[in-house]
Coordinates of N, CA and C in Angstrom, one line a residue:
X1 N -28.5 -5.6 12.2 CA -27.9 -4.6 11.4 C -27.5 -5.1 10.1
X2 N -28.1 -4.2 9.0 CA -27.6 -5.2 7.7 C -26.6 -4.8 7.3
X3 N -25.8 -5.3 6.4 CA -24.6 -4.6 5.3 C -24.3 -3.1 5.1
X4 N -25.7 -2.5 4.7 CA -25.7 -1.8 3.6 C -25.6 -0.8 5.2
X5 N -26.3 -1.0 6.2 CA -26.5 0.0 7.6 C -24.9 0.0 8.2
X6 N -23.8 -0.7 7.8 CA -22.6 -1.1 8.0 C -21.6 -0.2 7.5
X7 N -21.7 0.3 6.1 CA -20.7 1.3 5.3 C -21.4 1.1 3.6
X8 N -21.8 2.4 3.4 CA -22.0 2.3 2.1 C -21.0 1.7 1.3
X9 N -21.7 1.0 0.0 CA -20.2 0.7 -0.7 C -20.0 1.9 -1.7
X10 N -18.2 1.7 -2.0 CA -17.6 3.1 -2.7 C -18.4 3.3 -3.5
X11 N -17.9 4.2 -4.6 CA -18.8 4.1 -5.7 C -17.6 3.8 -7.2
X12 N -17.9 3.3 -7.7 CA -17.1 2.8 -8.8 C -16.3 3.6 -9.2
X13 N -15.1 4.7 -10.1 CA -14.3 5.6 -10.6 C -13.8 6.6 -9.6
X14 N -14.9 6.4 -8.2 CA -14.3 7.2 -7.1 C -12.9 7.6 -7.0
X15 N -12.3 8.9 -7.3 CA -10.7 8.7 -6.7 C -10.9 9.5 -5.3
X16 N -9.7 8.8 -4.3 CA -9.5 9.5 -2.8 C -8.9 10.3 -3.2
X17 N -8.3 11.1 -2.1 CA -7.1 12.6 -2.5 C -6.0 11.5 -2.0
X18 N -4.9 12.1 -2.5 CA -3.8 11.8 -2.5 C -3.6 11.6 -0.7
X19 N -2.4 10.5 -0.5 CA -2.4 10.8 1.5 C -1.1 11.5 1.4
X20 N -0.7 11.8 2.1 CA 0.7 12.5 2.4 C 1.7 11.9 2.3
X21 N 3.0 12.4 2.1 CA 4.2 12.0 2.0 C 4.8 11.3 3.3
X22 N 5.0 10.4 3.2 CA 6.3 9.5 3.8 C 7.7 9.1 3.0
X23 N 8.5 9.8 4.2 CA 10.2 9.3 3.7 C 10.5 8.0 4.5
X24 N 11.0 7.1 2.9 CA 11.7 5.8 3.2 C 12.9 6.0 3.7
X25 N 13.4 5.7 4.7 CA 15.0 6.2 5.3 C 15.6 4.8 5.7
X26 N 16.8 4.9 5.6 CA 17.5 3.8 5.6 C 17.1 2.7 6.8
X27 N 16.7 3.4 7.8 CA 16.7 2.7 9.2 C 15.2 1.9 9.2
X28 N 14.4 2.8 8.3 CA 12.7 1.6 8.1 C 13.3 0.7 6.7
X29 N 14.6 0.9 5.8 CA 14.5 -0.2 5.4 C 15.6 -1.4 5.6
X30 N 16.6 -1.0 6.4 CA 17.2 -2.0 8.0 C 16.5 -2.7 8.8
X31 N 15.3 -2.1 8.9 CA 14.1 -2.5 10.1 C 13.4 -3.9 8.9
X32 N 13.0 -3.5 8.1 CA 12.1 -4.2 6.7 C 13.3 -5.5 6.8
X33 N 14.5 -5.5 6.2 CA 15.3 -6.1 6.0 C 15.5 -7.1 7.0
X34 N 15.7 -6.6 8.3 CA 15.7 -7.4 9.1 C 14.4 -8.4 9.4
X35 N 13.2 -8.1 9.6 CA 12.1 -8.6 10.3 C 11.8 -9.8 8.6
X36 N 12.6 -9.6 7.7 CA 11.9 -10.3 6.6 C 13.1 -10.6 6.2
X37 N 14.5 -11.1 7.1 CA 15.4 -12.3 7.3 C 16.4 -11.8 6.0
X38 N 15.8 -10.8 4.8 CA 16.4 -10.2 4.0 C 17.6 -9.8 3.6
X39 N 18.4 -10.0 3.9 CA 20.1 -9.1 4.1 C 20.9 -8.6 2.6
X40 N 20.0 -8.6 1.7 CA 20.3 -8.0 0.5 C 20.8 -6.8 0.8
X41 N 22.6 -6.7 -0.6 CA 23.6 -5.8 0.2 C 22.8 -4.1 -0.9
X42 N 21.7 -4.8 -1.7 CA 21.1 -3.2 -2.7 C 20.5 -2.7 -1.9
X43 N 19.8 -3.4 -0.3 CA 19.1 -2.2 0.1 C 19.5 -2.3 1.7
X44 N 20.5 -2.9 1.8 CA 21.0 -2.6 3.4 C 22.4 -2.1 3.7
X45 N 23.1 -2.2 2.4 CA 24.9 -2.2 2.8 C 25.1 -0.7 1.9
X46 N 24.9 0.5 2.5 CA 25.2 1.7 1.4 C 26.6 1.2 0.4
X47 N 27.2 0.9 1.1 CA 28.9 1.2 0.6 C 28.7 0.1 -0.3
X48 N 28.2 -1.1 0.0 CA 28.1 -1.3 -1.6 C 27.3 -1.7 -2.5
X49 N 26.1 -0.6 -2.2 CA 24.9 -0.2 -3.3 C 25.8 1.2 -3.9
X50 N 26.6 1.6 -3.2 CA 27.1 2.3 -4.2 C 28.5 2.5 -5.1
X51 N 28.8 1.4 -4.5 CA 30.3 0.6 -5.6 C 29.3 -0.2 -6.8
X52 N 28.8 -1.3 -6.1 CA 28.1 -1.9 -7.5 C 26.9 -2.0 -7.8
X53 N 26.0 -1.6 -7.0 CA 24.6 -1.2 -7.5 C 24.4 0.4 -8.6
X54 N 23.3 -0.1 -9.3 CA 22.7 0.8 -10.6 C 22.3 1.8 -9.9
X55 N 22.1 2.3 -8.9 CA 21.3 3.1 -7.9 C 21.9 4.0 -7.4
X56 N 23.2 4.4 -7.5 CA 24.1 5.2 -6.3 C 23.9 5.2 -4.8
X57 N 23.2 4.1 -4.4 CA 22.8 4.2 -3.1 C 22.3 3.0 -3.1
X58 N 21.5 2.7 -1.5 CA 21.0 1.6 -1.4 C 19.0 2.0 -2.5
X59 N 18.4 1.2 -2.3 CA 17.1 1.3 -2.5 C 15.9 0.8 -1.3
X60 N 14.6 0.8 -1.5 CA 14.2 0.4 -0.5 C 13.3 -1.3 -1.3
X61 N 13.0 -1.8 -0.6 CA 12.6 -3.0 -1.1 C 11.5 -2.8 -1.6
X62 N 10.8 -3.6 -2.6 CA 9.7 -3.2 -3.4 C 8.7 -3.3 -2.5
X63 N 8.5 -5.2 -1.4 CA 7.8 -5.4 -0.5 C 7.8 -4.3 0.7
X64 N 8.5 -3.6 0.7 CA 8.3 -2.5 1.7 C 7.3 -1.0 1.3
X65 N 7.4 -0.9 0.1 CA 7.4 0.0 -0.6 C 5.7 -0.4 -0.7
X66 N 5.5 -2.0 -1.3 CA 4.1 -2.3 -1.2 C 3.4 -2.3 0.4
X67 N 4.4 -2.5 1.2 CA 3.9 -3.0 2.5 C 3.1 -1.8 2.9
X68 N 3.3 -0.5 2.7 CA 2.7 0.9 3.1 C 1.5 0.9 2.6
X69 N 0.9 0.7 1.7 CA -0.3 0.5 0.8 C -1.7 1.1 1.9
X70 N -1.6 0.4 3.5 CA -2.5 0.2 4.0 C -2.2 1.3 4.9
X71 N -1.4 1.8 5.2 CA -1.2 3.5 5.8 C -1.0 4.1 5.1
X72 N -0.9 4.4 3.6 CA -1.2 5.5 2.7 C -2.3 5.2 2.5
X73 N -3.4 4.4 2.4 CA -4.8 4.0 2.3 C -5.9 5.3 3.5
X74 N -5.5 4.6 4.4 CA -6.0 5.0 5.8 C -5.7 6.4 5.7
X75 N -4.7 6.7 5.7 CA -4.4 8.6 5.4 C -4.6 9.3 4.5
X76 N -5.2 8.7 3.2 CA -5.9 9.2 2.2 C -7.1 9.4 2.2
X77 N -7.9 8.4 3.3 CA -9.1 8.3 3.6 C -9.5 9.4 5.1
X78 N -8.5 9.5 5.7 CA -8.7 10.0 6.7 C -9.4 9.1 8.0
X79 N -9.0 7.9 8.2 CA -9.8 6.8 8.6 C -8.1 6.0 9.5
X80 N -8.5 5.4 10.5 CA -7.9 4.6 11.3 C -8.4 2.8 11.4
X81 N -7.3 2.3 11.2 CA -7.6 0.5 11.8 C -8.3 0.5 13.0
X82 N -7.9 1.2 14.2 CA -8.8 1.4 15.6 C -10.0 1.7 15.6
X83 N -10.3 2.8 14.7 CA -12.2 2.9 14.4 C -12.8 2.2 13.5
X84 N -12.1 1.4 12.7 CA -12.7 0.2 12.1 C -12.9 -0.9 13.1
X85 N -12.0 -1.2 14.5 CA -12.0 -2.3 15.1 C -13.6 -2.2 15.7
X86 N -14.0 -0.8 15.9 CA -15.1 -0.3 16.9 C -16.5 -0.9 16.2
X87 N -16.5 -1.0 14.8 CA -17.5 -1.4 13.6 C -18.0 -2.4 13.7
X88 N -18.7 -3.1 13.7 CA -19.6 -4.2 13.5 C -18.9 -5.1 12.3
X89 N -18.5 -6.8 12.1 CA -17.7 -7.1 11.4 C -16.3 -6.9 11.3
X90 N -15.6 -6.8 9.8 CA -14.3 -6.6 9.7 C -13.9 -6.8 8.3
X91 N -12.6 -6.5 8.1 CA -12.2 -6.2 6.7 C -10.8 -7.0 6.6
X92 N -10.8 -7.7 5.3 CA -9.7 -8.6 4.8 C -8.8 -8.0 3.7
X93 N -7.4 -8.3 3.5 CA -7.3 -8.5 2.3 C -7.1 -9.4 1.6
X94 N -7.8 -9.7 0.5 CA -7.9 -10.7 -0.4 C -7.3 -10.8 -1.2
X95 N -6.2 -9.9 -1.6 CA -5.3 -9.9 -2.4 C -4.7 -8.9 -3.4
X96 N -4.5 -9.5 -4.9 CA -3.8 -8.4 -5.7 C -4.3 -9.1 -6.9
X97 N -5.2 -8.2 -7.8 CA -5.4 -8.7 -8.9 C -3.7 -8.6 -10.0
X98 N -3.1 -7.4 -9.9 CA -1.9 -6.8 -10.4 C -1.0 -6.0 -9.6
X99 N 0.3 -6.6 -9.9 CA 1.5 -5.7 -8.7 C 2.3 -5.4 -9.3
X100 N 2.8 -4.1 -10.0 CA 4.0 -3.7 -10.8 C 4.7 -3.1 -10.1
X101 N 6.2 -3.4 -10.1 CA 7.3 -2.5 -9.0 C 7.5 -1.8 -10.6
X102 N 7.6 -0.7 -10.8 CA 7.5 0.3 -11.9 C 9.5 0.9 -11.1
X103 N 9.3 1.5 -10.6 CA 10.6 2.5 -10.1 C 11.2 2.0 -8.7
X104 N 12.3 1.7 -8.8 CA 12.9 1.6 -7.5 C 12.8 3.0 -6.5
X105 N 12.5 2.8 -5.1 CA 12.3 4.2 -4.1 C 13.9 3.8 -3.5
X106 N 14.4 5.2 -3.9 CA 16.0 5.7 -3.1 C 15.6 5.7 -1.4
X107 N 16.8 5.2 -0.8 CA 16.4 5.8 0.6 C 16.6 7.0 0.7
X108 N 15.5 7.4 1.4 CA 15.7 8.9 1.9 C 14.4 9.7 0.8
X109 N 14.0 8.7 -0.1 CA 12.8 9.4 -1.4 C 11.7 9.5 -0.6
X110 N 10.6 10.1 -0.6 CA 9.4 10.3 -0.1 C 8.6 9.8 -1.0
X111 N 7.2 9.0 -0.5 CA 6.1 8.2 -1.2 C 5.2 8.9 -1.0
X112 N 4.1 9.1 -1.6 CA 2.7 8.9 -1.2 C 1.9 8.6 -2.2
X113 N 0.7 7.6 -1.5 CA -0.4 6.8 -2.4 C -1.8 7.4 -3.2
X114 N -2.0 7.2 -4.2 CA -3.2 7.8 -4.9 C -3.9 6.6 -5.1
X115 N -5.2 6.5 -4.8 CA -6.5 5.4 -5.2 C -7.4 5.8 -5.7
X116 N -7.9 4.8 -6.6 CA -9.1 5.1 -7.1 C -9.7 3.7 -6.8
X117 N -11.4 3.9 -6.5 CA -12.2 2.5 -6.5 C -12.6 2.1 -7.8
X118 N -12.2 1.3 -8.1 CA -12.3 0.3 -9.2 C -13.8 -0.4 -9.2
X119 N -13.7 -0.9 -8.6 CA -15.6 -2.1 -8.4 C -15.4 -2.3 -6.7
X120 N -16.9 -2.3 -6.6 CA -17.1 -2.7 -5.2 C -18.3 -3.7 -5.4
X121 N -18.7 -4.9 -5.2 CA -19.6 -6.0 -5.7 C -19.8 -6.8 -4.5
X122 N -20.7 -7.1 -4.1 CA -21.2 -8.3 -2.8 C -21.6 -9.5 -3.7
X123 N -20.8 -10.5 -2.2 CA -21.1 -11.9 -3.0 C -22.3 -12.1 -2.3
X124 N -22.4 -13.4 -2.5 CA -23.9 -14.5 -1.9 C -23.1 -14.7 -0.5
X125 N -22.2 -14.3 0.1 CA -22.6 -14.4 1.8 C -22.4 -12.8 2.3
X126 N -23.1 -11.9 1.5 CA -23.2 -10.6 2.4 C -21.5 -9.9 2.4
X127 N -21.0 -10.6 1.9 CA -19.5 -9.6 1.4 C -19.1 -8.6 0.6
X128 N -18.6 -7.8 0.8 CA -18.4 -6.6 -0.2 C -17.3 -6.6 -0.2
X129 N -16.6 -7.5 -1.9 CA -15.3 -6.7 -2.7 C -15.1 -5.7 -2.7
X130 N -14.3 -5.0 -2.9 CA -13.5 -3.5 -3.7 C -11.8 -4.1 -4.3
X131 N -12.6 -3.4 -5.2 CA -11.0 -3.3 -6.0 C -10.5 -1.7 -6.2
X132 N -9.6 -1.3 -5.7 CA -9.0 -0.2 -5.8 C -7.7 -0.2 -6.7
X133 N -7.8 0.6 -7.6 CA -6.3 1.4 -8.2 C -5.3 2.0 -7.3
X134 N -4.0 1.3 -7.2 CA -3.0 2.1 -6.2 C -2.0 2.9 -7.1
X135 N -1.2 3.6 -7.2 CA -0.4 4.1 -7.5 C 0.7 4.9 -6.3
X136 N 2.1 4.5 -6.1 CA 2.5 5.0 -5.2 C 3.6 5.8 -6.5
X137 N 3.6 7.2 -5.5 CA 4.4 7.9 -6.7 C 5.3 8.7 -5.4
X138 N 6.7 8.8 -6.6 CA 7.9 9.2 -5.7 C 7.7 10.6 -6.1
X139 N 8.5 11.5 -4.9 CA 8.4 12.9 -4.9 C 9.3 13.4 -6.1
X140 N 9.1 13.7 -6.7 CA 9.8 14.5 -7.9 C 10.2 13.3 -9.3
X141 N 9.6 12.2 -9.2 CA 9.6 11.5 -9.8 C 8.6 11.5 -11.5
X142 N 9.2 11.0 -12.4 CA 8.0 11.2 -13.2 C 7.5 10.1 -13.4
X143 N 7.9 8.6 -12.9 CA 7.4 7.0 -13.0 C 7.0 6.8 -11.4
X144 N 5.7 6.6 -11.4 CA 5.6 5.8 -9.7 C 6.3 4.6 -9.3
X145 N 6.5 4.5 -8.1 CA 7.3 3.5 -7.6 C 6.4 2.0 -7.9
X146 N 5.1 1.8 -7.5 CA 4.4 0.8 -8.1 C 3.1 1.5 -8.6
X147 N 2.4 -0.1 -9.4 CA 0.8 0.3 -9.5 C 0.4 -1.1 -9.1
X148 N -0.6 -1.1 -8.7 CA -1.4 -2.1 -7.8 C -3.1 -2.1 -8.3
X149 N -3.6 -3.7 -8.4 CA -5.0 -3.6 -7.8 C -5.2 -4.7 -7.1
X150 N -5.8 -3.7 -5.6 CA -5.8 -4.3 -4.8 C -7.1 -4.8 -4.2
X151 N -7.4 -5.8 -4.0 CA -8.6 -6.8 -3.5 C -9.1 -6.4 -2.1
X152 N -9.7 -6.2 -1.3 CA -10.2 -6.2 0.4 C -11.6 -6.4 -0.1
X153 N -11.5 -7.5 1.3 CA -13.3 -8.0 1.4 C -14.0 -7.2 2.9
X154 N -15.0 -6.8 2.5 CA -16.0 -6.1 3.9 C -16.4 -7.4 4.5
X155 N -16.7 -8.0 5.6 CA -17.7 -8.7 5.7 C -18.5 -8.5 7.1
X156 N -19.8 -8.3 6.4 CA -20.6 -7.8 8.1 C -20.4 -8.9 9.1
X157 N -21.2 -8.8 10.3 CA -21.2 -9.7 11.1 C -21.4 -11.0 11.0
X158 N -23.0 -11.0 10.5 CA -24.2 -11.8 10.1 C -22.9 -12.9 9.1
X159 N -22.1 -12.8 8.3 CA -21.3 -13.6 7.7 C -20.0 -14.2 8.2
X160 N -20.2 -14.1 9.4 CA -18.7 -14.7 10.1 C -19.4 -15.8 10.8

């Protein structure tokens, strides 16, 4: 089975539709905080994110905020990590060319992700880059929470 019989690659300026809204709530960013040893009092201690934090409240962490990237991805695309498992090969991420935390996300603000494909290019062992445009934008916001470009590598079978 070759590459190309594997998943066409995107097409360059492609944008997805937008995925749906998720609310950041205090308890996924308690959960974040915790599992990443975190205990910063701006996004876990209300009472005093809103004595002396700029924010009237707590916030959510930016790494949390990026951490969604890949289920606002998936739900923009209408696509699951389990039916990719089913696929021949597998997919990486290779990184971030660019990461801007643009707007702090309030707890309790709702997100959702917009992409566009940027380049998709195979190297010399049968891999397919993509670089995608992220933008995650807050509900009623007029600055997104970040912008991103983000790296993932295809790699068919035949190259593992």
């Amino acid at each position: 089975m070759t590459q190309d019989s594997i998943h066409a690659a995107p097409k360059a300026g492609k944008s997805i539709r937008p995925s749906r809204w998720v609310r950041i709530d205090q308890t996924m960013i308690d959960q974040f905080g915790a599992i990443t040893f975190d205990p910063d009092p701006m996004h876990i201690d209300a009472e005093w994110a809103r004595e002396n934090g700029p924010y009237g409240g707590t916030i959510a962490f930016g790494f949390l905020t990026l951490s969604l990237l890949t289920h606002l991805l998936h739900d923009a695309m209408n696509s699951s990590p389990e039916s990719e498992l089913r696929q021949p090969g597998h997919f990486l991420n290779y990184g971030f060319n660019r990461v801007r935390f643009i707007t702090p996300v309030r707890s309790n603000e709702r997100v959702r992700g917009h992409f566009r494909i940027e380049d998709s290019v195979s190297d010399e062992q049968g891999r397919l880059m993509t670089c995608v445009h992220c933008e995650i934008e807050i509900e009623g916001r007029d600055r997104p929470a970040l912008v991103a470009e983000w790296l993932s590598l295809q790699v068919p079978p035949e190259a593992i």
